mmCIF file of C-alpha atoms in Angstrom:
data_model
loop_
_atom_site.group_PDB
_atom_site.id
_atom_site.type_symbol
_atom_site.label_atom_id
_atom_site.label_comp_id
_atom_site.label_asym_id
_atom_site.label_seq_id
_atom_site.Cartn_x
_atom_site.Cartn_y
_atom_site.Cartn_z
ATOM 1 C CA UNK O 1320 121.874 -29.121 10.787
ATOM 2 C CA UNK O 1321 122.831 -31.050 7.672
ATOM 3 C CA UNK O 1322 126.471 -31.991 7.071
ATOM 4 C CA UNK O 1323 128.051 -30.402 3.923
ATOM 5 C CA UNK O 1324 128.441 -33.940 2.348
ATOM 6 C CA UNK O 1325 124.707 -34.591 2.688
ATOM 7 C CA UNK O 1326 123.856 -31.218 1.162
ATOM 8 C CA UNK O 1327 126.036 -31.856 -1.779
ATOM 9 C CA UNK O 1328 124.354 -35.300 -2.277
ATOM 10 C CA UNK O 1329 120.960 -33.776 -2.243
ATOM 11 C CA UNK O 1330 121.999 -30.937 -4.671
ATOM 12 C CA UNK O 1331 123.441 -33.572 -7.050
ATOM 13 C CA UNK O 1332 120.014 -35.014 -7.350
ATOM 14 C CA UNK O 1333 118.442 -31.793 -8.517
ATOM 15 C CA UNK O 1334 118.687 -32.578 -12.373
ATOM 16 C CA UNK O 1335 117.186 -36.109 -11.751
ATOM 17 C CA UNK O 1336 114.169 -34.507 -9.662
ATOM 18 C CA UNK O 1337 113.582 -32.005 -12.500
ATOM 19 C CA UNK O 1338 113.346 -34.871 -14.971
ATOM 20 C CA UNK O 1339 111.586 -37.504 -12.817
ATOM 21 C CA UNK O 1340 109.860 -35.518 -10.225
ATOM 22 C CA UNK O 1341 106.314 -35.918 -11.439
ATOM 23 C CA UNK O 1342 106.946 -39.869 -11.846
ATOM 24 C CA UNK O 1343 108.162 -40.003 -8.355
ATOM 25 C CA UNK O 1344 105.184 -38.073 -6.800
ATOM 26 C CA UNK O 1345 102.644 -40.004 -8.805
ATOM 27 C CA UNK O 1346 104.023 -43.204 -7.313
ATOM 28 C CA UNK O 1347 104.242 -41.556 -4.016
ATOM 29 C CA UNK O 1348 100.564 -40.905 -3.776
ATOM 30 C CA UNK O 1349 99.721 -44.415 -5.095
ATOM 31 C CA UNK O 1350 101.853 -45.842 -2.280
ATOM 32 C CA UNK O 1351 100.472 -43.475 0.265
ATOM 33 C CA UNK O 1352 96.759 -44.195 -0.327
ATOM 34 C CA UNK O 1353 97.480 -47.965 -0.690
ATOM 35 C CA UNK O 1354 99.117 -48.084 2.680
ATOM 36 C CA UNK O 1355 97.129 -45.309 4.500
ATOM 37 C CA UNK O 1356 93.670 -45.180 2.817
ATOM 38 C CA UNK O 1357 92.476 -42.960 5.909
ATOM 39 C CA UNK O 1358 94.388 -40.051 4.273
ATOM 40 C CA UNK O 1359 91.886 -40.071 1.461
ATOM 41 C CA UNK O 1360 89.684 -38.153 3.838
ATOM 42 C CA UNK O 1361 92.199 -35.276 3.884
ATOM 43 C CA UNK O 1362 93.515 -35.095 0.151
ATOM 44 C CA UNK O 1363 91.381 -33.619 -2.722
ATOM 45 C CA UNK O 1364 90.674 -36.714 -5.108
ATOM 46 C CA UNK O 1365 89.843 -34.302 -7.972
ATOM 47 C CA UNK O 1366 93.337 -32.750 -7.843
ATOM 48 C CA UNK O 1367 94.709 -36.222 -7.786
ATOM 49 C CA UNK O 1368 92.909 -37.465 -10.746
ATOM 50 C CA UNK O 1369 93.884 -34.431 -12.753
ATOM 51 C CA UNK O 1370 97.449 -34.606 -11.767
ATOM 52 C CA UNK O 1371 97.637 -31.056 -10.302
ATOM 53 C CA UNK O 1372 98.700 -32.233 -6.743
ATOM 54 C CA UNK O 1373 101.491 -34.624 -7.972
ATOM 55 C CA UNK O 1374 102.972 -31.619 -10.142
ATOM 56 C CA UNK O 1375 102.707 -29.172 -7.118
ATOM 57 C CA UNK O 1376 104.411 -31.750 -4.854
ATOM 58 C CA UNK O 1377 107.294 -32.473 -7.399
ATOM 59 C CA UNK O 1378 107.844 -28.765 -7.678
ATOM 60 C CA UNK O 1379 107.955 -28.385 -4.002
ATOM 61 C CA UNK O 1380 110.571 -31.430 -3.695
ATOM 62 C CA UNK O 1381 112.620 -29.932 -6.469
ATOM 63 C CA UNK O 1382 112.698 -26.528 -4.784
ATOM 64 C CA UNK O 1383 113.623 -28.174 -1.418
ATOM 65 C CA UNK O 1384 116.471 -30.041 -3.022
ATOM 66 C CA UNK O 1385 117.860 -26.905 -4.777
ATOM 67 C CA UNK O 1386 117.746 -24.762 -1.807
ATOM 68 C CA UNK O 1387 118.498 -27.334 0.814
ATOM 69 C CA UNK O 1388 121.343 -25.255 2.205
ATOM 70 C CA UNK O 1389 119.183 -22.079 2.166
ATOM 71 C CA UNK O 1390 115.594 -23.284 3.415
ATOM 72 C CA UNK O 1391 114.840 -19.842 4.453
ATOM 73 C CA UNK O 1392 114.675 -18.915 0.604
ATOM 74 C CA UNK O 1393 111.546 -21.131 0.391
ATOM 75 C CA UNK O 1394 109.917 -20.057 3.536
ATOM 76 C CA UNK O 1395 107.134 -18.123 1.648
ATOM 77 C CA UNK O 1396 106.425 -21.326 -0.212
ATOM 78 C CA UNK O 1397 106.482 -23.338 3.212
ATOM 79 C CA UNK O 1398 104.084 -20.822 4.732
ATOM 80 C CA UNK O 1399 101.517 -21.064 1.776
ATOM 81 C CA UNK O 1400 101.581 -24.932 2.117
ATOM 82 C CA UNK O 1401 101.475 -24.767 5.974
ATOM 83 C CA UNK O 1402 98.303 -22.632 5.688
ATOM 84 C CA UNK O 1403 96.630 -25.421 3.619
ATOM 85 C CA UNK O 1404 97.906 -28.126 5.793
ATOM 86 C CA UNK O 1405 96.421 -26.422 9.017
ATOM 87 C CA UNK O 1406 93.146 -25.852 7.401
ATOM 88 C CA UNK O 1407 93.024 -29.522 6.275
ATOM 89 C CA UNK O 1408 93.989 -30.859 9.699
ATOM 90 C CA UNK O 1409 97.486 -32.294 8.690
ATOM 91 C CA UNK O 1410 99.350 -33.163 11.855
ATOM 92 C CA UNK O 1411 102.916 -33.671 12.859
ATOM 93 C CA UNK O 1412 102.329 -37.502 13.094
ATOM 94 C CA UNK O 1413 101.633 -37.403 9.457
ATOM 95 C CA UNK O 1414 105.095 -36.499 8.394
ATOM 96 C CA UNK O 1415 106.990 -39.653 9.110
ATOM 97 C CA UNK O 1416 104.292 -41.548 7.023
ATOM 98 C CA UNK O 1417 105.026 -39.174 4.150
ATOM 99 C CA UNK O 1418 108.821 -39.326 4.564
ATOM 100 C CA UNK O 1419 108.731 -43.129 4.447
ATOM 101 C CA UNK O 1420 106.527 -43.305 1.453
ATOM 102 C CA UNK O 1421 108.423 -40.558 -0.363
ATOM 103 C CA UNK O 1422 111.763 -42.426 0.033
ATOM 104 C CA UNK O 1423 110.097 -45.710 -1.205
ATOM 105 C CA UNK O 1424 108.770 -43.862 -4.362
ATOM 106 C CA UNK O 1425 112.078 -42.501 -5.097
ATOM 107 C CA UNK O 1426 113.787 -45.968 -4.792
ATOM 108 C CA UNK O 1427 111.085 -47.447 -6.997
ATOM 109 C CA UNK O 1428 111.168 -44.848 -9.846
ATOM 110 C CA UNK O 1429 115.086 -44.326 -9.997
ATOM 111 C CA UNK O 1430 115.925 -47.935 -9.360
ATOM 112 C CA UNK O 1431 119.727 -48.472 -9.050
ATOM 113 C CA UNK O 1432 120.315 -44.832 -9.389
ATOM 114 C CA UNK O 1433 118.982 -44.348 -5.923
ATOM 115 C CA UNK O 1434 121.832 -45.617 -3.995
ATOM 116 C CA UNK O 1435 121.880 -46.079 -0.298
ATOM 117 C CA UNK O 1436 123.997 -43.027 0.069
ATOM 118 C CA UNK O 1437 121.439 -40.956 -1.975
ATOM 119 C CA UNK O 1438 118.565 -42.565 0.152
ATOM 120 C CA UNK O 1439 120.198 -41.853 3.392
ATOM 121 C CA UNK O 1440 120.947 -38.215 2.394
ATOM 122 C CA UNK O 1441 117.268 -37.788 1.525
ATOM 123 C CA UNK O 1442 116.164 -39.394 4.748
ATOM 124 C CA UNK O 1443 118.120 -36.685 6.679
ATOM 125 C CA UNK O 1444 117.105 -33.862 4.430
ATOM 126 C CA UNK O 1445 113.383 -34.755 4.718
ATOM 127 C CA UNK O 1446 113.850 -34.671 8.429
ATOM 128 C CA UNK O 1447 115.068 -31.278 8.353
ATOM 129 C CA UNK O 1448 112.319 -30.045 5.919
ATOM 130 C CA UNK O 1449 109.620 -31.781 7.817
ATOM 131 C CA UNK O 1450 110.753 -30.023 11.005
ATOM 132 C CA UNK O 1451 110.376 -26.699 9.351
ATOM 133 C CA UNK O 1452 106.831 -27.494 8.368
ATOM 134 C CA UNK O 1453 106.005 -28.931 11.846
ATOM 135 C CA UNK O 1454 107.324 -25.788 13.489
ATOM 136 C CA UNK O 1455 105.490 -23.347 11.258
ATOM 137 C CA UNK O 1456 102.139 -25.334 11.477
ATOM 138 C CA UNK O 1457 102.404 -25.730 15.147
ATOM 139 C CA UNK O 1458 102.418 -22.021 15.477
ATOM 140 C CA UNK O 1459 99.463 -21.747 13.104
ATOM 141 C CA UNK O 1460 97.464 -24.143 14.993
ATOM 142 C CA UNK O 1461 98.238 -22.408 18.204
ATOM 143 C CA UNK O 1462 97.251 -19.011 16.796
ATOM 144 C CA UNK O 1463 93.972 -20.344 15.150
ATOM 145 C CA UNK O 1464 92.756 -21.777 18.452
ATOM 146 C CA UNK O 1465 93.780 -18.919 20.727
ATOM 147 C CA UNK O 1466 92.684 -15.904 18.658
ATOM 148 C CA UNK O 1467 89.455 -14.303 19.667
ATOM 149 C CA UNK O 1468 86.595 -16.515 18.227
ATOM 150 C CA UNK O 1469 89.162 -18.927 17.109
ATOM 151 C CA UNK O 1470 88.919 -22.829 17.230
ATOM 152 C CA UNK O 1471 90.840 -25.900 16.591
ATOM 153 C CA UNK O 1472 89.907 -28.501 13.964
ATOM 154 C CA UNK O 1473 86.436 -28.116 12.436
ATOM 155 C CA UNK O 1474 83.526 -26.256 13.995
ATOM 156 C CA UNK O 1475 79.823 -26.519 13.313
ATOM 157 C CA UNK O 1476 78.269 -23.611 11.178
ATOM 158 C CA UNK O 1477 74.676 -23.169 10.335
ATOM 159 C CA UNK O 1478 73.650 -22.115 6.770
ATOM 160 C CA UNK O 1479 71.572 -18.912 7.596
ATOM 161 C CA UNK O 1480 71.088 -17.960 3.925
ATOM 162 C CA UNK O 1481 71.649 -19.142 0.406
ATOM 163 C CA UNK O 1482 71.759 -16.745 -2.418
ATOM 164 C CA UNK O 1483 72.039 -17.511 -6.265
ATOM 165 C CA UNK O 1484 74.546 -14.979 -7.609
ATOM 166 C CA UNK O 1485 74.631 -16.194 -11.281
ATOM 167 C CA UNK O 1486 73.757 -19.320 -13.335
ATOM 168 C CA UNK O 1487 76.745 -21.129 -11.834
ATOM 169 C CA UNK O 1488 77.720 -19.295 -8.543
ATOM 170 C CA UNK O 1489 75.864 -19.270 -5.352
ATOM 171 C CA UNK O 1490 76.696 -17.611 -1.993
ATOM 172 C CA UNK O 1491 76.375 -19.256 1.368
ATOM 173 C CA UNK O 1492 76.040 -17.314 4.530
ATOM 174 C CA UNK O 1493 77.328 -19.276 7.488
ATOM 175 C CA UNK O 1494 77.051 -18.640 11.223
ATOM 176 C CA UNK O 1495 78.331 -20.754 14.115
ATOM 177 C CA UNK O 1496 75.881 -23.299 15.430
ATOM 178 C CA UNK O 1497 77.113 -22.603 19.024
ATOM 179 C CA UNK O 1498 76.180 -18.851 18.753
ATOM 180 C CA UNK O 1499 79.800 -17.741 19.771
ATOM 181 C CA UNK O 1500 82.142 -15.214 18.197
ATOM 182 C CA UNK O 1501 84.029 -16.217 14.809
ATOM 183 C CA UNK O 1502 87.614 -15.662 14.177
ATOM 184 C CA UNK O 1503 88.567 -12.614 12.367
ATOM 185 C CA UNK O 1504 90.220 -12.891 8.893
ATOM 186 C CA UNK O 1505 92.267 -10.911 6.315
ATOM 187 C CA UNK O 1506 90.641 -10.241 2.943
ATOM 188 C CA UNK O 1507 91.741 -12.794 0.580
ATOM 189 C CA UNK O 1508 91.890 -15.809 3.082
ATOM 190 C CA UNK O 1509 89.767 -18.860 2.717
ATOM 191 C CA UNK O 1510 88.026 -21.534 4.965
ATOM 192 C CA UNK O 1511 88.172 -25.309 4.538
ATOM 193 C CA UNK O 1512 84.559 -27.154 4.448
ATOM 194 C CA UNK O 1513 84.607 -30.782 5.576
ATOM 195 C CA UNK O 1514 81.676 -32.869 4.232
ATOM 196 C CA UNK O 1515 80.223 -36.272 4.296
ATOM 197 C CA UNK O 1516 78.365 -36.865 1.149
ATOM 198 C CA UNK O 1517 75.675 -39.843 1.066
ATOM 199 C CA UNK O 1518 77.072 -42.517 -0.984
ATOM 200 C CA UNK O 1519 80.701 -41.383 -0.737
ATOM 201 C CA UNK O 1520 83.137 -43.583 1.130
ATOM 202 C CA UNK O 1521 85.583 -40.922 2.187
ATOM 203 C CA UNK O 1522 85.139 -37.474 3.630
ATOM 204 C CA UNK O 1523 85.835 -34.634 1.160
ATOM 205 C CA UNK O 1524 87.383 -31.291 2.094
ATOM 206 C CA UNK O 1525 87.361 -28.253 -0.037
ATOM 207 C CA UNK O 1526 88.779 -24.635 0.318
ATOM 208 C CA UNK O 1527 86.582 -21.627 -0.470
ATOM 209 C CA UNK O 1528 87.604 -18.070 -0.463
ATOM 210 C CA UNK O 1529 85.733 -15.618 1.918
ATOM 211 C CA UNK O 1530 83.777 -13.378 -0.297
ATOM 212 C CA UNK O 1531 82.804 -10.696 2.016
ATOM 213 C CA UNK O 1532 84.797 -8.183 4.151
ATOM 214 C CA UNK O 1533 85.750 -9.452 7.727
ATOM 215 C CA UNK O 1534 84.076 -8.064 10.843
ATOM 216 C CA UNK O 1535 80.609 -9.502 10.107
ATOM 217 C CA UNK O 1536 78.762 -11.936 12.151
ATOM 218 C CA UNK O 1537 78.814 -14.573 9.405
ATOM 219 C CA UNK O 1538 81.210 -16.011 6.957
ATOM 220 C CA UNK O 1539 80.156 -15.729 3.172
ATOM 221 C CA UNK O 1540 81.597 -18.240 0.632
ATOM 222 C CA UNK O 1541 80.491 -17.931 -3.033
ATOM 223 C CA UNK O 1542 80.717 -21.390 -4.782
ATOM 224 C CA UNK O 1543 80.768 -22.172 -8.387
ATOM 225 C CA UNK O 1544 79.017 -25.347 -9.323
ATOM 226 C CA UNK O 1545 81.538 -27.470 -11.124
ATOM 227 C CA UNK O 1546 79.584 -29.643 -13.515
ATOM 228 C CA UNK O 1547 81.212 -32.357 -15.584
ATOM 229 C CA UNK O 1548 83.237 -31.498 -18.702
ATOM 230 C CA UNK O 1549 85.170 -33.636 -21.099
ATOM 231 C CA UNK O 1550 88.145 -35.123 -19.194
ATOM 232 C CA UNK O 1551 86.978 -33.413 -15.927
ATOM 233 C CA UNK O 1552 84.464 -34.997 -13.452
ATOM 234 C CA UNK O 1553 81.828 -32.968 -11.759
ATOM 235 C CA UNK O 1554 82.861 -31.261 -8.424
ATOM 236 C CA UNK O 1555 81.269 -33.530 -5.714
ATOM 237 C CA UNK O 1556 81.259 -30.891 -3.082
ATOM 238 C CA UNK O 1557 80.227 -27.986 -5.181
ATOM 239 C CA UNK O 1558 77.237 -29.960 -6.654
ATOM 240 C CA UNK O 1559 76.255 -31.096 -3.393
ATOM 241 C CA UNK O 1560 76.407 -27.556 -1.838
ATOM 242 C CA UNK O 1561 74.289 -26.211 -4.776
ATOM 243 C CA UNK O 1562 71.849 -29.030 -4.924
ATOM 244 C CA UNK O 1563 71.417 -30.359 -1.415
ATOM 245 C CA UNK O 1564 72.424 -27.964 1.294
ATOM 246 C CA UNK O 1565 69.631 -25.725 2.414
ATOM 247 C CA UNK O 1566 68.671 -23.165 5.132
ATOM 248 C CA UNK O 1567 69.521 -24.531 8.719
ATOM 249 C CA UNK O 1568 71.761 -27.239 7.497
ATOM 250 C CA UNK O 1569 75.131 -27.728 9.253
ATOM 251 C CA UNK O 1570 78.569 -27.438 7.539
ATOM 252 C CA UNK O 1571 81.903 -27.976 9.362
ATOM 253 C CA UNK O 1572 84.594 -25.306 8.810
ATOM 254 C CA UNK O 1573 88.182 -24.779 9.783
ATOM 255 C CA UNK O 1574 89.349 -21.480 10.861
ATOM 256 C CA UNK O 1575 90.308 -19.052 8.084
ATOM 257 C CA UNK O 1576 93.721 -19.526 6.503
ATOM 258 C CA UNK O 1577 95.821 -18.411 3.528
ATOM 259 C CA UNK O 1578 98.695 -16.146 2.410
ATOM 260 C CA UNK O 1579 97.081 -14.300 -0.376
ATOM 261 C CA UNK O 1580 95.957 -11.226 1.607
ATOM 262 C CA UNK O 1581 95.335 -7.558 1.154
ATOM 263 C CA UNK O 1582 98.324 -5.413 2.295
ATOM 264 C CA UNK O 1583 96.369 -2.875 4.587
ATOM 265 C CA UNK O 1584 99.617 -0.942 5.295
ATOM 266 C CA UNK O 1585 100.066 -0.089 1.640
ATOM 267 C CA UNK O 1586 98.399 3.273 0.886
ATOM 268 C CA UNK O 1587 98.874 3.107 -2.826
ATOM 269 C CA UNK O 1588 96.227 2.382 -5.467
ATOM 270 C CA UNK O 1589 95.080 -1.160 -5.775
ATOM 271 C CA UNK O 1590 94.237 -3.090 -8.981
ATOM 272 C CA UNK O 1591 92.142 -6.195 -8.463
ATOM 273 C CA UNK O 1592 91.783 -8.461 -11.486
ATOM 274 C CA UNK O 1593 89.767 -11.755 -11.640
ATOM 275 C CA UNK O 1594 88.382 -14.340 -14.057
ATOM 276 C CA UNK O 1595 85.441 -16.413 -13.379
ATOM 277 C CA UNK O 1596 85.062 -17.468 -9.705
ATOM 278 C CA UNK O 1597 88.455 -16.051 -9.018
ATOM 279 C CA UNK O 1598 86.528 -12.853 -8.146
ATOM 280 C CA UNK O 1599 85.624 -14.108 -4.587
ATOM 281 C CA UNK O 1600 88.809 -13.057 -2.879
ATOM 282 C CA UNK O 1601 88.633 -9.878 -4.878
ATOM 283 C CA UNK O 1602 85.230 -8.985 -3.736
ATOM 284 C CA UNK O 1603 86.350 -9.454 -0.129
ATOM 285 C CA UNK O 1604 89.393 -7.005 -0.593
ATOM 286 C CA UNK O 1605 87.003 -4.558 -2.443
ATOM 287 C CA UNK O 1606 84.485 -4.656 0.294
ATOM 288 C CA UNK O 1607 87.335 -4.080 2.882
ATOM 289 C CA UNK O 1608 88.831 -1.266 1.029
ATOM 290 C CA UNK O 1609 85.540 0.530 0.529
ATOM 291 C CA UNK O 1610 84.530 0.140 4.192
ATOM 292 C CA UNK O 1611 87.893 0.867 5.850
ATOM 293 C CA UNK O 1612 90.205 2.643 3.351
ATOM 294 C CA UNK O 1613 87.808 4.967 1.321
ATOM 295 C CA UNK O 1614 90.722 7.122 0.249
ATOM 296 C CA UNK O 1615 92.533 4.506 -1.795
ATOM 297 C CA UNK O 1616 92.163 4.611 -5.489
ATOM 298 C CA UNK O 1617 90.731 1.029 -6.589
ATOM 299 C CA UNK O 1618 90.458 -0.458 -10.097
ATOM 300 C CA UNK O 1619 88.231 -3.619 -10.241
ATOM 301 C CA UNK O 1620 88.594 -5.730 -13.447
ATOM 302 C CA UNK O 1621 86.527 -8.962 -14.088
ATOM 303 C CA UNK O 1622 86.486 -11.285 -17.016
ATOM 304 C CA UNK O 1623 83.441 -13.727 -17.451
ATOM 305 C CA UNK O 1624 81.970 -15.842 -20.089
ATOM 306 C CA UNK O 1625 78.919 -13.495 -20.169
ATOM 307 C CA UNK O 1626 76.483 -11.810 -17.928
ATOM 308 C CA UNK O 1627 74.584 -14.937 -17.138
ATOM 309 C CA UNK O 1628 77.513 -16.454 -15.212
ATOM 310 C CA UNK O 1629 78.874 -13.097 -13.786
ATOM 311 C CA UNK O 1630 78.515 -13.281 -10.080
ATOM 312 C CA UNK O 1631 78.179 -10.350 -7.496
ATOM 313 C CA UNK O 1632 78.271 -7.827 -10.234
ATOM 314 C CA UNK O 1633 75.412 -5.660 -8.647
ATOM 315 C CA UNK O 1634 77.302 -5.504 -5.367
ATOM 316 C CA UNK O 1635 80.463 -4.438 -6.851
ATOM 317 C CA UNK O 1636 78.612 -1.802 -9.058
ATOM 318 C CA UNK O 1637 76.927 -0.464 -6.026
ATOM 319 C CA UNK O 1638 80.079 -0.202 -4.135
ATOM 320 C CA UNK O 1639 81.644 1.669 -7.073
ATOM 321 C CA UNK O 1640 78.585 3.962 -7.549
ATOM 322 C CA UNK O 1641 79.160 5.269 -3.973
ATOM 323 C CA UNK O 1642 82.850 6.289 -4.504
ATOM 324 C CA UNK O 1643 84.651 8.332 -7.257
ATOM 325 C CA UNK O 1644 87.824 6.420 -6.100
ATOM 326 C CA UNK O 1645 86.616 3.090 -7.393
ATOM 327 C CA UNK O 1646 86.188 1.927 -11.144
ATOM 328 C CA UNK O 1647 84.768 -1.453 -12.320
ATOM 329 C CA UNK O 1648 85.351 -2.889 -15.662
ATOM 330 C CA UNK O 1649 83.773 -6.026 -17.233
ATOM 331 C CA UNK O 1650 85.193 -8.130 -20.063
ATOM 332 C CA UNK O 1651 82.955 -10.723 -21.605
ATOM 333 C CA UNK O 1652 84.208 -13.504 -23.817
ATOM 334 C CA UNK O 1653 80.926 -14.245 -25.506
ATOM 335 C CA UNK O 1654 78.312 -11.626 -24.306
ATOM 336 C CA UNK O 1655 74.668 -12.457 -24.694
ATOM 337 C CA UNK O 1656 72.170 -10.406 -26.893
ATOM 338 C CA UNK O 1657 70.992 -8.980 -23.508
ATOM 339 C CA UNK O 1658 74.500 -8.028 -22.609
ATOM 340 C CA UNK O 1659 74.734 -6.183 -25.993
ATOM 341 C CA UNK O 1660 71.409 -4.398 -25.766
ATOM 342 C CA UNK O 1661 72.181 -3.228 -22.127
ATOM 343 C CA UNK O 1662 75.757 -2.276 -22.723
ATOM 344 C CA UNK O 1663 76.621 -4.652 -19.772
ATOM 345 C CA UNK O 1664 80.176 -5.006 -20.514
ATOM 346 C CA UNK O 1665 83.359 -2.905 -21.430
ATOM 347 C CA UNK O 1666 85.233 -5.178 -23.581
ATOM 348 C CA UNK O 1667 84.345 -8.257 -25.781
ATOM 349 C CA UNK O 1668 86.707 -11.062 -25.929
ATOM 350 C CA UNK O 1669 89.636 -11.525 -23.576
ATOM 351 C CA UNK O 1670 91.563 -9.284 -21.375
ATOM 352 C CA UNK O 1671 94.693 -8.142 -23.229
ATOM 353 C CA UNK O 1672 97.735 -5.882 -22.624
ATOM 354 C CA UNK O 1673 96.349 -2.757 -24.681
ATOM 355 C CA UNK O 1674 92.993 -2.786 -22.756
ATOM 356 C CA UNK O 1675 94.826 -3.135 -19.446
ATOM 357 C CA UNK O 1676 97.005 -0.091 -20.416
ATOM 358 C CA UNK O 1677 93.732 1.721 -21.044
ATOM 359 C CA UNK O 1678 91.872 1.045 -17.831
ATOM 360 C CA UNK O 1679 94.465 0.899 -15.270
ATOM 361 C CA UNK O 1680 95.099 4.664 -14.088
ATOM 362 C CA UNK O 1681 98.532 4.138 -12.733
ATOM 363 C CA UNK O 1682 101.346 1.536 -12.622
ATOM 364 C CA UNK O 1683 102.330 2.790 -9.189
ATOM 365 C CA UNK O 1684 99.943 0.260 -7.548
ATOM 366 C CA UNK O 1685 99.535 -2.937 -5.875
ATOM 367 C CA UNK O 1686 98.150 -5.689 -8.141
ATOM 368 C CA UNK O 1687 96.038 -8.649 -7.145
ATOM 369 C CA UNK O 1688 94.821 -11.330 -9.455
ATOM 370 C CA UNK O 1689 93.094 -14.749 -9.402
ATOM 371 C CA UNK O 1690 91.263 -17.042 -11.884
ATOM 372 C CA UNK O 1691 91.751 -20.107 -13.954
ATOM 373 C CA UNK O 1692 95.331 -20.994 -14.479
ATOM 374 C CA UNK O 1693 95.618 -19.965 -18.212
ATOM 375 C CA UNK O 1694 93.936 -16.552 -17.350
ATOM 376 C CA UNK O 1695 96.621 -16.042 -14.620
ATOM 377 C CA UNK O 1696 99.389 -16.816 -16.954
ATOM 378 C CA UNK O 1697 98.015 -14.169 -19.284
ATOM 379 C CA UNK O 1698 97.543 -11.610 -16.675
ATOM 380 C CA UNK O 1699 100.941 -12.055 -15.325
ATOM 381 C CA UNK O 1700 102.666 -11.814 -18.593
ATOM 382 C CA UNK O 1701 100.803 -8.525 -19.214
ATOM 383 C CA UNK O 1702 101.839 -7.105 -15.944
ATOM 384 C CA UNK O 1703 105.440 -8.186 -16.740
ATOM 385 C CA UNK O 1704 105.201 -6.420 -19.961
ATOM 386 C CA UNK O 1705 103.911 -3.321 -18.238
ATOM 387 C CA UNK O 1706 106.903 -3.315 -16.076
ATOM 388 C CA UNK O 1707 105.190 -3.961 -12.690
ATOM 389 C CA UNK O 1708 107.726 -4.799 -10.193
ATOM 390 C CA UNK O 1709 107.464 -8.600 -8.900
ATOM 391 C CA UNK O 1710 106.935 -7.273 -5.302
ATOM 392 C CA UNK O 1711 103.723 -5.495 -6.500
ATOM 393 C CA UNK O 1712 102.194 -8.600 -8.079
ATOM 394 C CA UNK O 1713 100.119 -10.887 -5.767
ATOM 395 C CA UNK O 1714 98.069 -13.868 -6.804
ATOM 396 C CA UNK O 1715 96.276 -16.949 -5.747
ATOM 397 C CA UNK O 1716 95.963 -20.459 -7.220
ATOM 398 C CA UNK O 1717 92.625 -22.256 -6.577
ATOM 399 C CA UNK O 1718 93.897 -25.742 -5.770
ATOM 400 C CA UNK O 1719 97.439 -26.864 -6.008
ATOM 401 C CA UNK O 1720 100.265 -24.149 -6.922
ATOM 402 C CA UNK O 1721 101.381 -23.989 -10.500
ATOM 403 C CA UNK O 1722 103.655 -21.846 -12.488
ATOM 404 C CA UNK O 1723 102.892 -18.671 -14.456
ATOM 405 C CA UNK O 1724 105.005 -18.917 -17.464
ATOM 406 C CA UNK O 1725 103.218 -17.230 -20.329
ATOM 407 C CA UNK O 1726 100.300 -18.885 -21.801
ATOM 408 C CA UNK O 1727 99.296 -19.151 -25.512
ATOM 409 C CA UNK O 1728 95.706 -19.232 -24.895
ATOM 410 C CA UNK O 1729 93.349 -17.534 -22.372
ATOM 411 C CA UNK O 1730 90.071 -18.405 -20.878
ATOM 412 C CA UNK O 1731 87.363 -16.469 -18.957
#
């Protein structure tokens, strides 16, 4: 338990963290990887190079300082991060390393403003915060290992089938190499894949949503090939999966994780909205609803650049064709001539508020969405304008958490 004086010192640093948080976390990661290069086998290098991880950590530190006397307030965020830590293999012994490095970064960036009193207060506060994470993650590790078909660490899976779903997305059907049972999962969860790529010094770990309903003998992930773009390098893992992983090859998976899950207890209508490869957790949810909850009213909305890159469309349309309770709508930013000739889409351009009002049958529903960050900002803003209660809005970021302030632009 922190003393009141320590709490007040931490709270007094909130404005400083708001201003210098990203500078602190940038320096933190530089120091961390210089002193402990083995941790490069855990962290996503692409998120580091793009600055997303630094921003996410800065936001987490800021929130922890702001609510240091009410850490239960940020428990949902703690659980979300803890799921990722468990899936990556972050352990209790990593926390002292992180704490020492964070204090060193604070001292370097703030200089004389980081007094001994402030650093001592942060050392105590970090200890409290770390204990919360360690406790939550310990329970997750235990549950992951002890559940039926569960395991600890990474388990060998064999690629049973590889299916090209669009010009940029391919599905991988994975079964355990040992022939044993696999852990159940909730629709919306993900698995981590640990991969050693020839020519790469470090191991790479990436998280991919499970794109089919639970209860199967396999896990399916549907991966977008991330080619290089201006200012953005190619995705090393996604390109390797597309180009080099074939039938019979072995991939190492952690057990399913994630807080973005379908509420199975809610009997109200469901609206699933996705952009690009963000449809993968939505298809898992749709398949589960169609198989196990056929009475629920479901609206599935997907935005893509055009039909060439629209994955899993046939599967969704087949599901929708079997039930009057399910409606599916496609929005194409730049449809091809073939898309136009075949009337393959319902809206040209981007998803907007008027169109959402037209296709969503009721606002008394649970809303789930996922996609690129600008897309998610637009959807979130539209749902706010529609008056959807915050408790009925659920979303997932691919990669480090961001914020969903209204966007000035949208992407498919």
